[in-house]
Amino acid sequence: MKFATVDDLKRQLNIEIDADSNDKDELRDGSLQLFLDAAKERVETMLNLELIEDYPDGYEDWSEEVKNTYNKAHIVYNSQIKLAQMLIAADFFAHREETSPTSLTVIPIGARDILSSIRRWNA
């Protein structure tokens, strides 16, 4: 699965992206990309793994020992991880101006639940 894009986040946020919308707001799109990147980093921190879109070329020829070592540090991006990333990015978008310490959360509850079910806790 490919990493989430700005267009994916626009759909999550109900921002029109059809050809007739003339949606060319480069400043907003730059912010949306920043939110996606930060959300990806948050997911990697929560999972304590680096996200990859797919295994490297030749992975199937690696020894089991090398595969195990690689897999302890990486995880293939999937629909659950994408959903968690989108929830976090949308939360960043919705709360981009908040400064109240009482409103701060570490991670949106839905994203936390998804990532907690994926995380390798004994790694």
PDB file of C-alpha atoms in Angstrom, residues 46-123:
ATOM      1  CA  MET A  46       4.050   4.747  18.688  1.00  0.00           C
ATOM      2  CA  LEU A  47       4.917   1.499  16.893  1.00  0.00           C
ATOM      3  CA  ASN A  48       8.655   1.885  17.496  1.00  0.00           C
ATOM      4  CA  LEU A  49       9.089   0.749  13.883  1.00  0.00           C
ATOM      5  CA  GLU A  50       9.942   2.400  10.577  1.00  0.00           C
ATOM      6  CA  LEU A  51       7.092   2.337   8.054  1.00  0.00           C
ATOM      7  CA  ILE A  52       7.849   0.935   4.615  1.00  0.00           C
ATOM      8  CA  GLU A  53       5.571   0.709   1.584  1.00  0.00           C
ATOM      9  CA  ASP A  54       6.876  -2.713   0.627  1.00  0.00           C
ATOM     10  CA  TYR A  55       9.774  -5.035   1.300  1.00  0.00           C
ATOM     11  CA  PRO A  56      13.010  -4.192  -0.538  1.00  0.00           C
ATOM     12  CA  ASP A  57      13.862  -5.924  -3.803  1.00  0.00           C
ATOM     13  CA  GLY A  58      15.417  -9.300  -3.134  1.00  0.00           C
ATOM     14  CA  TYR A  59      13.852  -9.598   0.337  1.00  0.00           C
ATOM     15  CA  GLU A  60      12.615 -13.113  -0.425  1.00  0.00           C
ATOM     16  CA  ASP A  61      16.219 -14.210  -1.014  1.00  0.00           C
ATOM     17  CA  TRP A  62      17.490 -12.956   2.345  1.00  0.00           C
ATOM     18  CA  SER A  63      18.340 -15.440   5.074  1.00  0.00           C
ATOM     19  CA  GLU A  64      15.792 -15.889   7.843  1.00  0.00           C
ATOM     20  CA  GLU A  65      18.190 -14.265  10.299  1.00  0.00           C
ATOM     21  CA  VAL A  66      18.545 -11.142   8.153  1.00  0.00           C
ATOM     22  CA  LYS A  67      14.759 -11.026   7.564  1.00  0.00           C
ATOM     23  CA  ASN A  68      14.096 -11.280  11.315  1.00  0.00           C
ATOM     24  CA  THR A  69      16.545  -8.476  12.052  1.00  0.00           C
ATOM     25  CA  TYR A  70      14.974  -6.285   9.342  1.00  0.00           C
ATOM     26  CA  ASN A  71      11.422  -7.054  10.503  1.00  0.00           C
ATOM     27  CA  LYS A  72      12.253  -6.048  14.084  1.00  0.00           C
ATOM     28  CA  ALA A  73      12.833  -2.482  12.860  1.00  0.00           C
ATOM     29  CA  HIS A  74      10.286  -2.155  10.025  1.00  0.00           C
ATOM     30  CA  ILE A  75       6.605  -2.690   9.309  1.00  0.00           C
ATOM     31  CA  VAL A  76       4.803  -2.699   5.978  1.00  0.00           C
ATOM     32  CA  TYR A  77       2.280   0.141   5.684  1.00  0.00           C
ATOM     33  CA  ASN A  78      -1.274  -1.215   5.620  1.00  0.00           C
ATOM     34  CA  SER A  79      -4.852   0.069   5.741  1.00  0.00           C
ATOM     35  CA  GLN A  80      -4.996   0.149   9.557  1.00  0.00           C
ATOM     36  CA  ILE A  81      -1.800   2.161   9.780  1.00  0.00           C
ATOM     37  CA  LYS A  82      -3.028   4.484   7.027  1.00  0.00           C
ATOM     38  CA  LEU A  83      -6.282   5.049   8.904  1.00  0.00           C
ATOM     39  CA  ALA A  84      -4.390   5.834  12.111  1.00  0.00           C
ATOM     40  CA  GLN A  85      -2.122   8.251  10.235  1.00  0.00           C
ATOM     41  CA  MET A  86      -5.145   9.963   8.681  1.00  0.00           C
ATOM     42  CA  LEU A  87      -6.879  10.280  12.067  1.00  0.00           C
ATOM     43  CA  ILE A  88      -3.774  11.838  13.583  1.00  0.00           C
ATOM     44  CA  ALA A  89      -3.255  14.204  10.622  1.00  0.00           C
ATOM     45  CA  ALA A  90      -6.923  15.245  10.747  1.00  0.00           C
ATOM     46  CA  ASP A  91      -6.552  15.895  14.472  1.00  0.00           C
ATOM     47  CA  PHE A  92      -3.489  18.073  13.786  1.00  0.00           C
ATOM     48  CA  PHE A  93      -5.561  19.972  11.187  1.00  0.00           C
ATOM     49  CA  ALA A  94      -8.542  20.425  13.504  1.00  0.00           C
ATOM     50  CA  HIS A  95      -6.428  21.574  16.458  1.00  0.00           C
ATOM     51  CA  ARG A  96      -3.670  23.465  14.660  1.00  0.00           C
ATOM     52  CA  GLU A  97      -4.262  26.658  16.647  1.00  0.00           C
ATOM     53  CA  GLU A  98      -5.000  25.267  20.117  1.00  0.00           C
ATOM     54  CA  THR A  99      -2.701  26.260  22.939  1.00  0.00           C
ATOM     55  CA  SER A 100      -4.667  25.207  25.996  1.00  0.00           C
ATOM     56  CA  PRO A 101      -2.849  22.483  27.969  1.00  0.00           C
ATOM     57  CA  THR A 102      -6.184  20.957  28.955  1.00  0.00           C
ATOM     58  CA  SER A 103      -6.996  20.228  25.317  1.00  0.00           C
ATOM     59  CA  LEU A 104      -3.745  18.460  24.491  1.00  0.00           C
ATOM     60  CA  THR A 105      -3.864  14.744  23.814  1.00  0.00           C
ATOM     61  CA  VAL A 106      -0.989  12.486  22.960  1.00  0.00           C
ATOM     62  CA  ILE A 107      -2.829  10.741  20.127  1.00  0.00           C
ATOM     63  CA  PRO A 108      -6.510  10.560  19.055  1.00  0.00           C
ATOM     64  CA  ILE A 109      -8.272   7.667  20.758  1.00  0.00           C
ATOM     65  CA  GLY A 110      -9.197   5.858  17.523  1.00  0.00           C
ATOM     66  CA  ALA A 111      -5.623   6.032  16.244  1.00  0.00           C
ATOM     67  CA  ARG A 112      -4.273   4.924  19.627  1.00  0.00           C
ATOM     68  CA  ASP A 113      -6.546   1.879  19.638  1.00  0.00           C
ATOM     69  CA  ILE A 114      -5.529   0.884  16.107  1.00  0.00           C
ATOM     70  CA  LEU A 115      -1.814   1.288  16.758  1.00  0.00           C
ATOM     71  CA  SER A 116      -1.979  -0.446  20.140  1.00  0.00           C
ATOM     72  CA  SER A 117      -3.385  -3.524  18.411  1.00  0.00           C
ATOM     73  CA  ILE A 118      -0.523  -3.522  15.876  1.00  0.00           C
ATOM     74  CA  ARG A 119       2.423  -2.575  18.094  1.00  0.00           C
ATOM     75  CA  ARG A 120       4.892  -5.297  18.978  1.00  0.00           C
ATOM     76  CA  TRP A 121       4.988  -4.662  22.715  1.00  0.00           C
ATOM     77  CA  ASN A 122       7.752  -7.134  23.474  1.00  0.00           C
ATOM     78  CA  ALA A 123      10.100  -5.898  20.720  1.00  0.00           C
TER      79      ALA A 123
END
